[in-house]
Coordinates of N, CA and C in Angstrom, one line a residue:
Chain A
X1 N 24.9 26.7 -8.7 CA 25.4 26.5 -7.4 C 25.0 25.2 -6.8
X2 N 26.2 24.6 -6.0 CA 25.5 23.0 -5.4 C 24.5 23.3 -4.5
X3 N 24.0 22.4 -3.5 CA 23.0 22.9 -2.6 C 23.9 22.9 -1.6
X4 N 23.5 23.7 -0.3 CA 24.3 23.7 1.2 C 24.5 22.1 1.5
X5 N 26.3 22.2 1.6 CA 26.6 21.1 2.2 C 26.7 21.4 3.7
X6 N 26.9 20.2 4.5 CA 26.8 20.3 5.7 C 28.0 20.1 6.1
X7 N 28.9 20.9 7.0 CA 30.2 20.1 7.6 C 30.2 20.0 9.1
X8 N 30.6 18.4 9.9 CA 30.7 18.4 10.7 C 31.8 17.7 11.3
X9 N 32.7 18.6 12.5 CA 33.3 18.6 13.2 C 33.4 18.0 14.4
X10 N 34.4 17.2 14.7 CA 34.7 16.5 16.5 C 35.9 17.3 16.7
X11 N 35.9 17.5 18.1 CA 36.9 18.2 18.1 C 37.5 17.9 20.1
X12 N 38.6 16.8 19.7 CA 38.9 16.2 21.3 C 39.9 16.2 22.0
X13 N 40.7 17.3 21.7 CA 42.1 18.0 21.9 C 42.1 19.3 21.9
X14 N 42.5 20.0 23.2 CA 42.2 21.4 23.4 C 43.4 22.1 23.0
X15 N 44.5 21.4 22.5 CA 46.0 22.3 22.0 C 45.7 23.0 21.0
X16 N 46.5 24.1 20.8 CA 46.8 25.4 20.1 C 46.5 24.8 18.7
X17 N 47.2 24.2 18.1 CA 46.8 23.5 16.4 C 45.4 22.6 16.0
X18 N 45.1 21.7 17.4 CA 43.7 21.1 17.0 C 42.9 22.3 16.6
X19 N 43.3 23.5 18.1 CA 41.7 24.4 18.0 C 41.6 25.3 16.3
X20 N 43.2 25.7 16.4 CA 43.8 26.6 15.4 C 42.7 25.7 13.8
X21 N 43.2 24.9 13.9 CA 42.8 23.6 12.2 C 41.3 23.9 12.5
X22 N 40.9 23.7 13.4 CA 39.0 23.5 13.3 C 38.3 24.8 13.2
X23 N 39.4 25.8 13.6 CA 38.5 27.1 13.3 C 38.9 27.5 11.8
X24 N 39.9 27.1 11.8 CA 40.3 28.1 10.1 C 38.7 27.0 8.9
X25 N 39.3 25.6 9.5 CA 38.1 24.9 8.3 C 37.1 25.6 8.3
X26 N 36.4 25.7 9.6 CA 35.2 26.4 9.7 C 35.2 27.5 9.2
X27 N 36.0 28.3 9.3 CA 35.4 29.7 8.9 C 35.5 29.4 7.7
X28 N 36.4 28.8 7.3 CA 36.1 29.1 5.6 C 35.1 28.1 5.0
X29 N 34.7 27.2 5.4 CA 33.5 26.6 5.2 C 32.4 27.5 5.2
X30 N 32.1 28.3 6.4 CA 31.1 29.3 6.6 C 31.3 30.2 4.9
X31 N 32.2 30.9 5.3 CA 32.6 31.6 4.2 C 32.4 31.4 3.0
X32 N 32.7 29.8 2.7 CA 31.9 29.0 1.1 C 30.4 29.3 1.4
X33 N 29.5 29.3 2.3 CA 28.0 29.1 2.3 C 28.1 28.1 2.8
X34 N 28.6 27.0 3.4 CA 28.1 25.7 4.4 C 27.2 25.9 5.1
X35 N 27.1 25.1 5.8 CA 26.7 25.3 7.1 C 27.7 24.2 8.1
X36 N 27.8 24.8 9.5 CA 29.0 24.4 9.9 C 28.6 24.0 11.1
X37 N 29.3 22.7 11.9 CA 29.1 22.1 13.1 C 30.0 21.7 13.8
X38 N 30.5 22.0 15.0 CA 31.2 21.6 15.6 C 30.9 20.8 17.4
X39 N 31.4 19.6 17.1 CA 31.3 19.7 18.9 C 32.6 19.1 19.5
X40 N 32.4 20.1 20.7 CA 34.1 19.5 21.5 C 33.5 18.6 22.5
X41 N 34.6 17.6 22.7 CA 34.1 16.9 23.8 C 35.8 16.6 24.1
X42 N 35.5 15.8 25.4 CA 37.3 15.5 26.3 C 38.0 17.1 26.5
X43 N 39.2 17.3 25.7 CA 39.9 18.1 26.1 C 39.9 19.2 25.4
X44 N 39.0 18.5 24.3 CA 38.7 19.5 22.7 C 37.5 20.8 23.8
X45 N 37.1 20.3 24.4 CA 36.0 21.3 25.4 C 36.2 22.8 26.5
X46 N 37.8 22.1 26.5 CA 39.1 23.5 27.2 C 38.8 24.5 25.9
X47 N 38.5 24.2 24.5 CA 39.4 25.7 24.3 C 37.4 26.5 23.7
X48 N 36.4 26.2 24.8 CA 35.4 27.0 24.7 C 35.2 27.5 25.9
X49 N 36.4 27.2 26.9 CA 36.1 28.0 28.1 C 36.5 29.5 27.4
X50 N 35.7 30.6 28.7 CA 36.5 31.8 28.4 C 37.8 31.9 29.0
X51 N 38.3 32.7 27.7 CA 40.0 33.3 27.8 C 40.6 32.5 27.6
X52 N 39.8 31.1 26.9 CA 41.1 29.8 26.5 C 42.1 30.5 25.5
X53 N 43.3 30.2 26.2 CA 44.5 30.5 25.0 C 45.4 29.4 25.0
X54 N 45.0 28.4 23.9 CA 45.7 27.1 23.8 C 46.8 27.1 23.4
X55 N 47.3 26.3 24.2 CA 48.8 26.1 23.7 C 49.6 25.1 22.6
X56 N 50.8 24.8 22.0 CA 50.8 23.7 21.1 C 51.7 22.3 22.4
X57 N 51.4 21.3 22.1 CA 51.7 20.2 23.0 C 52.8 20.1 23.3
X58 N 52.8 19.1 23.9 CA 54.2 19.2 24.8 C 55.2 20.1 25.0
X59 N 56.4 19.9 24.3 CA 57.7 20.7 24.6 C 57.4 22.2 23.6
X60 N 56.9 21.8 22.3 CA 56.1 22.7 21.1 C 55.4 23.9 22.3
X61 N 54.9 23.9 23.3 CA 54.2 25.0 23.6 C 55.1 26.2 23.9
X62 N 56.5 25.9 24.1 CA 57.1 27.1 24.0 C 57.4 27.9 22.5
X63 N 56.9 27.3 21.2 CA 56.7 27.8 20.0 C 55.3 28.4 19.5
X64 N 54.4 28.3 20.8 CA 52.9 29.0 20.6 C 53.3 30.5 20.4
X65 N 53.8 31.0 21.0 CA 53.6 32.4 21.1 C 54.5 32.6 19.1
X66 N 55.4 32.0 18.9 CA 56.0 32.4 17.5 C 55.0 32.2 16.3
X67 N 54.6 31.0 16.8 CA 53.2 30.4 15.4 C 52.1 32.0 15.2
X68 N 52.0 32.0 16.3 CA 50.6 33.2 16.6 C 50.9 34.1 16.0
X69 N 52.5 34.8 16.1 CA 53.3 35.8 15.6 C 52.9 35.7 14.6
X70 N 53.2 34.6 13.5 CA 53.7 34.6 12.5 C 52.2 34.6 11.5
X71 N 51.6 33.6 12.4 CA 49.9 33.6 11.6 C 49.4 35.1 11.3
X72 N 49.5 36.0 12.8 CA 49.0 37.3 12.8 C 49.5 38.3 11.4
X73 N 51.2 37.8 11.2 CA 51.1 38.3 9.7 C 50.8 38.5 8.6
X74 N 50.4 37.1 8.8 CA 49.4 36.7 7.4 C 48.4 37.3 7.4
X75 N 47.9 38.1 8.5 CA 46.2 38.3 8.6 C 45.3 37.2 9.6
X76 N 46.2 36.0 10.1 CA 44.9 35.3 10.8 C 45.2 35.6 12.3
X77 N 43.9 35.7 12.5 CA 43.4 36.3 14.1 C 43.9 34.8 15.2
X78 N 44.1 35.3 16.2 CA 44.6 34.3 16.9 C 43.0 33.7 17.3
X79 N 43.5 32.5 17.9 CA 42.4 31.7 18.8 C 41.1 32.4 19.1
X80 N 41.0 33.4 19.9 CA 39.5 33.8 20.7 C 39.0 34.4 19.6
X81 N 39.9 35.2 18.7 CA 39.4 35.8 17.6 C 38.7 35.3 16.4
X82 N 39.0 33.6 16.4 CA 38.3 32.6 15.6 C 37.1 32.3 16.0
X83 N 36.8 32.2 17.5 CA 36.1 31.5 17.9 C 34.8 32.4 17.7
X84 N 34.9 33.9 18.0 CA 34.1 34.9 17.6 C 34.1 35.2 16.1
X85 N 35.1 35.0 15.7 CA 34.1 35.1 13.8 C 33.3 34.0 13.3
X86 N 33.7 33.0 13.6 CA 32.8 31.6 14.3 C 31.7 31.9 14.2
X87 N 31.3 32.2 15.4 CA 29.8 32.4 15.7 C 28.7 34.3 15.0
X88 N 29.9 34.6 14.6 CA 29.7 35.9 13.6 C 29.1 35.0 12.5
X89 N 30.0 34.0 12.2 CA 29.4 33.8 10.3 C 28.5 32.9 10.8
X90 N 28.0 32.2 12.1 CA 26.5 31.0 12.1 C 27.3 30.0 12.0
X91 N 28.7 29.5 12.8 CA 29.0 28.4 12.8 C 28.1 27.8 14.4
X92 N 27.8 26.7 14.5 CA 27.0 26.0 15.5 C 28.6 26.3 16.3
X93 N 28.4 26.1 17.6 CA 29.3 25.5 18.5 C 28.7 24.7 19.5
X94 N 29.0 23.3 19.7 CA 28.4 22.3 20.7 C 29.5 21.8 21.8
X95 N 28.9 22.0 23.1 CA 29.6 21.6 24.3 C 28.9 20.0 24.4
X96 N 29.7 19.0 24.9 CA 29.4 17.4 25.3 C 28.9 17.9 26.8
X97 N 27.8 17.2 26.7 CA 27.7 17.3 27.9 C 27.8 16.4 29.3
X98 N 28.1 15.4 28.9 CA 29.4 14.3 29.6 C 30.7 14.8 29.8
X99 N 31.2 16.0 29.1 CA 32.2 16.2 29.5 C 32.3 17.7 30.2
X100 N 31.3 18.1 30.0 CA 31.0 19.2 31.1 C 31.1 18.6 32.5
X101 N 30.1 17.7 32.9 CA 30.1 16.7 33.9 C 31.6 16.2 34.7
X102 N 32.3 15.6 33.6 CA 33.5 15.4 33.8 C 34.7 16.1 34.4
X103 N 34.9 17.1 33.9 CA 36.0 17.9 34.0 C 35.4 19.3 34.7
X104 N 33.9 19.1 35.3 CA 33.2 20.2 36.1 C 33.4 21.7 35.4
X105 N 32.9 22.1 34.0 CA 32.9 22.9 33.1 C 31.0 23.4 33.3
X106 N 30.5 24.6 33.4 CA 29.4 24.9 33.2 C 29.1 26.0 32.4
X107 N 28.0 25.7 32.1 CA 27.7 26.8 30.8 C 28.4 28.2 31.0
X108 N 28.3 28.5 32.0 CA 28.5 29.8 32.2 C 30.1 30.0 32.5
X109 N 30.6 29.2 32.5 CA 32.7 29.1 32.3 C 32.8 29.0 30.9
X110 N 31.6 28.7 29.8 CA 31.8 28.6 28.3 C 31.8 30.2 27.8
X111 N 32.4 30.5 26.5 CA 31.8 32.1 26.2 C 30.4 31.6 25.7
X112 N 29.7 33.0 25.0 CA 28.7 32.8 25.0 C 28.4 32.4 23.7
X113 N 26.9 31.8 23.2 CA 26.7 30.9 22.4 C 26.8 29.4 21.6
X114 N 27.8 29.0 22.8 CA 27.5 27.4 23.1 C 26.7 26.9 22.9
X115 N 26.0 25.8 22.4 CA 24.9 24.8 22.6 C 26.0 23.6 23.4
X116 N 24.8 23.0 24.6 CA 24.9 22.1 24.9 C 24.4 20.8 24.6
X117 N 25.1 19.7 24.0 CA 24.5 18.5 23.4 C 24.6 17.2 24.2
X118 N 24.3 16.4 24.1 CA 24.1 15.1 24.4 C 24.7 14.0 23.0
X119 N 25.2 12.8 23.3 CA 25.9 11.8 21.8 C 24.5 12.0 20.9
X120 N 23.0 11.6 21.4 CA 22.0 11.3 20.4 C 21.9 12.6 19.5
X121 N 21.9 13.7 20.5 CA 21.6 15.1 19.6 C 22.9 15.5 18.3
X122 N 23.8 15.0 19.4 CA 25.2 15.3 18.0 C 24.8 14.2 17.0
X123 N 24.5 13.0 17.1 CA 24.2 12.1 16.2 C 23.3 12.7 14.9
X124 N 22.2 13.3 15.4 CA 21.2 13.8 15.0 C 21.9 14.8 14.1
X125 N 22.9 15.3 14.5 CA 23.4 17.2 13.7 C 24.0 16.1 12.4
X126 N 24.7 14.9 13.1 CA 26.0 14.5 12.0 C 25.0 13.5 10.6
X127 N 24.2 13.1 11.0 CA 23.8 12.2 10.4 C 23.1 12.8 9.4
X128 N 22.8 13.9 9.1 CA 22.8 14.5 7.6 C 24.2 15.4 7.2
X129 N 25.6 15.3 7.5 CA 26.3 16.1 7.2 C 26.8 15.2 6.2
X130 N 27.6 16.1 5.1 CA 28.1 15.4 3.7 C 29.4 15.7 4.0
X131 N 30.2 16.0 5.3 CA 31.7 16.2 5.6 C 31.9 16.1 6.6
X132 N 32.2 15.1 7.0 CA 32.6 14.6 8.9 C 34.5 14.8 8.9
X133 N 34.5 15.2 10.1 CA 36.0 15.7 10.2 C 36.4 15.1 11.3
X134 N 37.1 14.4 12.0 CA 37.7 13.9 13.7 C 38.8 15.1 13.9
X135 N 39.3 15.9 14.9 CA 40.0 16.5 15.0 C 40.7 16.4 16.3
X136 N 41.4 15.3 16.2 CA 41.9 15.2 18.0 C 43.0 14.1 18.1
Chain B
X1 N 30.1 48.6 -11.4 CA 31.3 49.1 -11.0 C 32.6 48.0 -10.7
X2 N 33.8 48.4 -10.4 CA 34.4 47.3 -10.2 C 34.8 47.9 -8.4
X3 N 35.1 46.8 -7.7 CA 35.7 47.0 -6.7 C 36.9 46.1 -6.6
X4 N 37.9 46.5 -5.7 CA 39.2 46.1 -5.3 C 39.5 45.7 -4.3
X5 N 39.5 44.5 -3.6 CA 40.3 43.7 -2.7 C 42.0 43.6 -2.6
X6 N 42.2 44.2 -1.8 CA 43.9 43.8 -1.5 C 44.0 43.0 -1.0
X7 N 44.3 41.7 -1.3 CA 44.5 40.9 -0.2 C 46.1 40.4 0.2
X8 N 47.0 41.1 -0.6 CA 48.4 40.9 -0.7 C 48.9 40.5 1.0
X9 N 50.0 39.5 0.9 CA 50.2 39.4 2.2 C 49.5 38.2 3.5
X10 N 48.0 38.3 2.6 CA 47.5 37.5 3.9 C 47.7 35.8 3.5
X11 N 47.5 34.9 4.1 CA 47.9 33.7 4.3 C 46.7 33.1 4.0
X12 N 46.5 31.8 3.5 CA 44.9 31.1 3.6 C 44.7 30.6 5.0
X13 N 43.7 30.9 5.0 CA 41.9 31.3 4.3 C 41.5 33.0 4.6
X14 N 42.3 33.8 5.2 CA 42.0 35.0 5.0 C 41.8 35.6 3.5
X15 N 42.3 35.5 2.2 CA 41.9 36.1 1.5 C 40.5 35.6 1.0
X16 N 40.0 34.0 1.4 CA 38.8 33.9 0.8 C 38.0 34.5 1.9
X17 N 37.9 34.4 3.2 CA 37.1 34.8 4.2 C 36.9 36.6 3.8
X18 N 37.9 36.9 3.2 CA 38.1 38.7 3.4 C 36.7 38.9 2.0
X19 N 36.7 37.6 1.0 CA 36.3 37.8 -0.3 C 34.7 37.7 0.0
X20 N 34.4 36.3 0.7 CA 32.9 36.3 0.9 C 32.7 37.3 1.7
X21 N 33.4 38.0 2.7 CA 32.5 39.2 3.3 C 32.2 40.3 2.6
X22 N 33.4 40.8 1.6 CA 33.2 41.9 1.1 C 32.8 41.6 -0.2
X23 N 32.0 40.3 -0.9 CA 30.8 40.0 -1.8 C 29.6 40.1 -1.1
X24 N 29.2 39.7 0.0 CA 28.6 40.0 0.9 C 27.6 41.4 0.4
X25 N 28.9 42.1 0.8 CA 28.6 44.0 0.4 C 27.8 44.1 -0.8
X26 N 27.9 43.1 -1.6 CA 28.0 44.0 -2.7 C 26.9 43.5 -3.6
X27 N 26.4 44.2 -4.7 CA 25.2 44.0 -5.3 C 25.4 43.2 -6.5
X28 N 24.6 42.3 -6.9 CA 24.4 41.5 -7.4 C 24.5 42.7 -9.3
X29 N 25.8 41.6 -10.2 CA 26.0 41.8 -11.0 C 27.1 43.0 -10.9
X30 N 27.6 43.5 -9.6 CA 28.9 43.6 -9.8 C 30.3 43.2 -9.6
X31 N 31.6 43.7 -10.0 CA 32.6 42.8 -10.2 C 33.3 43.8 -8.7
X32 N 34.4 42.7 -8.6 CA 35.8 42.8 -7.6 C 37.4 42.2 -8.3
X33 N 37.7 42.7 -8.2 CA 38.9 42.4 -8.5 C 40.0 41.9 -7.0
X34 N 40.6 41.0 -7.1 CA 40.7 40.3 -5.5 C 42.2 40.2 -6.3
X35 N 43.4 40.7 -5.2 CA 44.8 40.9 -5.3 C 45.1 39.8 -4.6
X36 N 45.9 38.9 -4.8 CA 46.2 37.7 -3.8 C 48.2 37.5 -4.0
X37 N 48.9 37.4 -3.4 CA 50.2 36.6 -3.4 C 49.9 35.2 -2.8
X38 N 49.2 34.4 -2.5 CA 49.0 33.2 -1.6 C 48.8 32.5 -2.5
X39 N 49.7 31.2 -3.1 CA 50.0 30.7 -4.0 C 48.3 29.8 -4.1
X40 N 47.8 29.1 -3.1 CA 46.8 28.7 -2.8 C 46.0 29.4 -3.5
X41 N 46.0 30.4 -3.5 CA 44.6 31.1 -3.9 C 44.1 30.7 -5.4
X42 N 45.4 30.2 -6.2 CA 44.8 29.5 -7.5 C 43.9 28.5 -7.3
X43 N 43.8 27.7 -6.2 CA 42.8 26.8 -6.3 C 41.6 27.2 -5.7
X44 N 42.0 28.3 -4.7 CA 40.9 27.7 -4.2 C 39.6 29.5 -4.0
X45 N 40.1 30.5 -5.0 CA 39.6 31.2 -5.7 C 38.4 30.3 -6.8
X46 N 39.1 29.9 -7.7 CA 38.1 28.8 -8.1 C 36.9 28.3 -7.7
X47 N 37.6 27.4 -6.4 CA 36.3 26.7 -5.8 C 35.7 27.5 -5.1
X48 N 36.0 28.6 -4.2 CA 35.1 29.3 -4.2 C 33.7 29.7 -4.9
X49 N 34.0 30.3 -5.8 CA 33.1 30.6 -7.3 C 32.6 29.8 -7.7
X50 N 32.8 28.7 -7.7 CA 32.1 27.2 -8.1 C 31.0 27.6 -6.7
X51 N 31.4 26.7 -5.7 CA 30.5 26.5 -4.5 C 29.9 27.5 -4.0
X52 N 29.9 28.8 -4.3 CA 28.9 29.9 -4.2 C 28.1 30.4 -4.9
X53 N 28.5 29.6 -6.1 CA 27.3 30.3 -7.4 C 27.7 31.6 -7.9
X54 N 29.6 32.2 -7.9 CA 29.4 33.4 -8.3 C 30.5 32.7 -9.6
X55 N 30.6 34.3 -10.4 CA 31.9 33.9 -11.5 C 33.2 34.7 -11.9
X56 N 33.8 33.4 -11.7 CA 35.2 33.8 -12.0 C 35.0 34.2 -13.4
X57 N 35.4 35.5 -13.5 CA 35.3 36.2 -14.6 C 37.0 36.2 -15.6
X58 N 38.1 36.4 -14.9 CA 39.6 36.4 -15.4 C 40.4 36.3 -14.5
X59 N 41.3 35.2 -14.8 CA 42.4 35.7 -13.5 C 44.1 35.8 -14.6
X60 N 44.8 37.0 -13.5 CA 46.1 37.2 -14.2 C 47.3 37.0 -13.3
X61 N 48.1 36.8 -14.0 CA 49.3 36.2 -12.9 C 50.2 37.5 -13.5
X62 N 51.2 37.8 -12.0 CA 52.4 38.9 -12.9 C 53.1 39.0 -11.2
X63 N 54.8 38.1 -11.8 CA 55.4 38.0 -10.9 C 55.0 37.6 -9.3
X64 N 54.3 36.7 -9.2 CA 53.9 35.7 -8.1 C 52.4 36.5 -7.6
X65 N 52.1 37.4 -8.2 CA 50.7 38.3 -7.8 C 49.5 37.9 -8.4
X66 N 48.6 37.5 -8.1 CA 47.3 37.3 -8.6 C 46.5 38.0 -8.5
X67 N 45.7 37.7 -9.8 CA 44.3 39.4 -9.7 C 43.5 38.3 -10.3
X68 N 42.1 38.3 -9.4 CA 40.8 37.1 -9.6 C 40.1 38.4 -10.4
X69 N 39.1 38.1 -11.3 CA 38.2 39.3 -11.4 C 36.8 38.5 -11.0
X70 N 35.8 38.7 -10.7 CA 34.9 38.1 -9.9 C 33.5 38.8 -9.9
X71 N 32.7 38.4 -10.7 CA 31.3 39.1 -10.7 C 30.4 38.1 -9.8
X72 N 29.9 39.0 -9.2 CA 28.6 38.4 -8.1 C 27.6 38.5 -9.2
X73 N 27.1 36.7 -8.8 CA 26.0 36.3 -9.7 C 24.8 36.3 -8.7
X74 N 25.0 36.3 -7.5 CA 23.9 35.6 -6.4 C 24.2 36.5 -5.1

């Protein structure tokens, strides 16, 4: 077996497919044995409020509800339900905290198990990861 | 013993996510047999087993169905 790779995630768009793409990686990352990192920052930070139910962009968000449909067939859990298997398998979740500031988000509008980071501390997570992702 | 995963139907990454949980379960040196239609699953059954240190023991194809056989090594 290789040793634990590290995967880390940006994540700066809060629509329905950024959040949808960053949780599926993750979990199945988790799932391989990773270890898994994520941090939202900008708008990527909307879908760790509670009860975020993202939508897909622009005109597309009246095709959210059919995507969801159709994923749920396959077996994949919508949105909140990622976010909670997430933190089931030990994926990190990181709030910016410049953008908490920004868009007046506080810990306690996040669900639970958030970390709140700063650029140096995310630096610090990414700077031994062997898989950097941008997602936004 | 052998155990059985259905995974028929589900989409990727639910049949791998369904697979590490329910190896999870299970004791080291026995097998599962993991049901897949998800064309994906040829590849990435595989890497699975690779990057967790377990083994792909046989896989069979029969009319777009796949059957992984899978012994937990770890």
């Amino acid at each position: 077996m290789a040793d634990t790779k590290r995967v880390v995630m940006v994540v700066s768009e809060g629509t329905f497919d950024k959040g949808m793409m960053a949780m599926i990686i993750a979990n199945t990352a988790a799932s391989m044995g990773m270890d898994v990192h994520i941090f939202f920052t900008f708008f990527g930070l909307n879908l760790l409020k509670k009860g975020a139910k993202p939508k897909l962009p622009g005109m597309f968000r009246l095709f959210t509800g059919m995507f969801t449909k159709r994923m749920a067939k396959g077996g994949i859990a919508d949105f909140p339900e990622q976010l909670s298997m997430a933190l089931d398998l030990g994926v990190n979740l990181y709030a910016c905290s410049t953008t908490m500031s920004l868009l007046s988000i506080e810990q306690g509008d996040m669900i639970d198990g958030v970390k709140v980071l700063g650029a140096a501390g995310f630096l610090n997570v990414a700077a031994d990861a062997d898989m950097q992702y941008f997602i936004g | 013993m052998v155990e059985v995963l259905d995974a028929k139907g589900l989409m990727c990454p639910m049949p791998i996510v369904q697979l590490a949980k329910k190896m999870k379960a299970m004791k080291v040196g026995d097998e599962l047999d993991l049901i897949s239609d998800d064309v994906g699953s040829k590849a990435d059954v595989p890497a699975w087993c690779e990057r967790t240190g377990n083994q792909l023991v046989e896989t069979k194809e029969a009319n777009g169905v796949f059957t992984y056989r899978i012994k937990k090594l770890k």
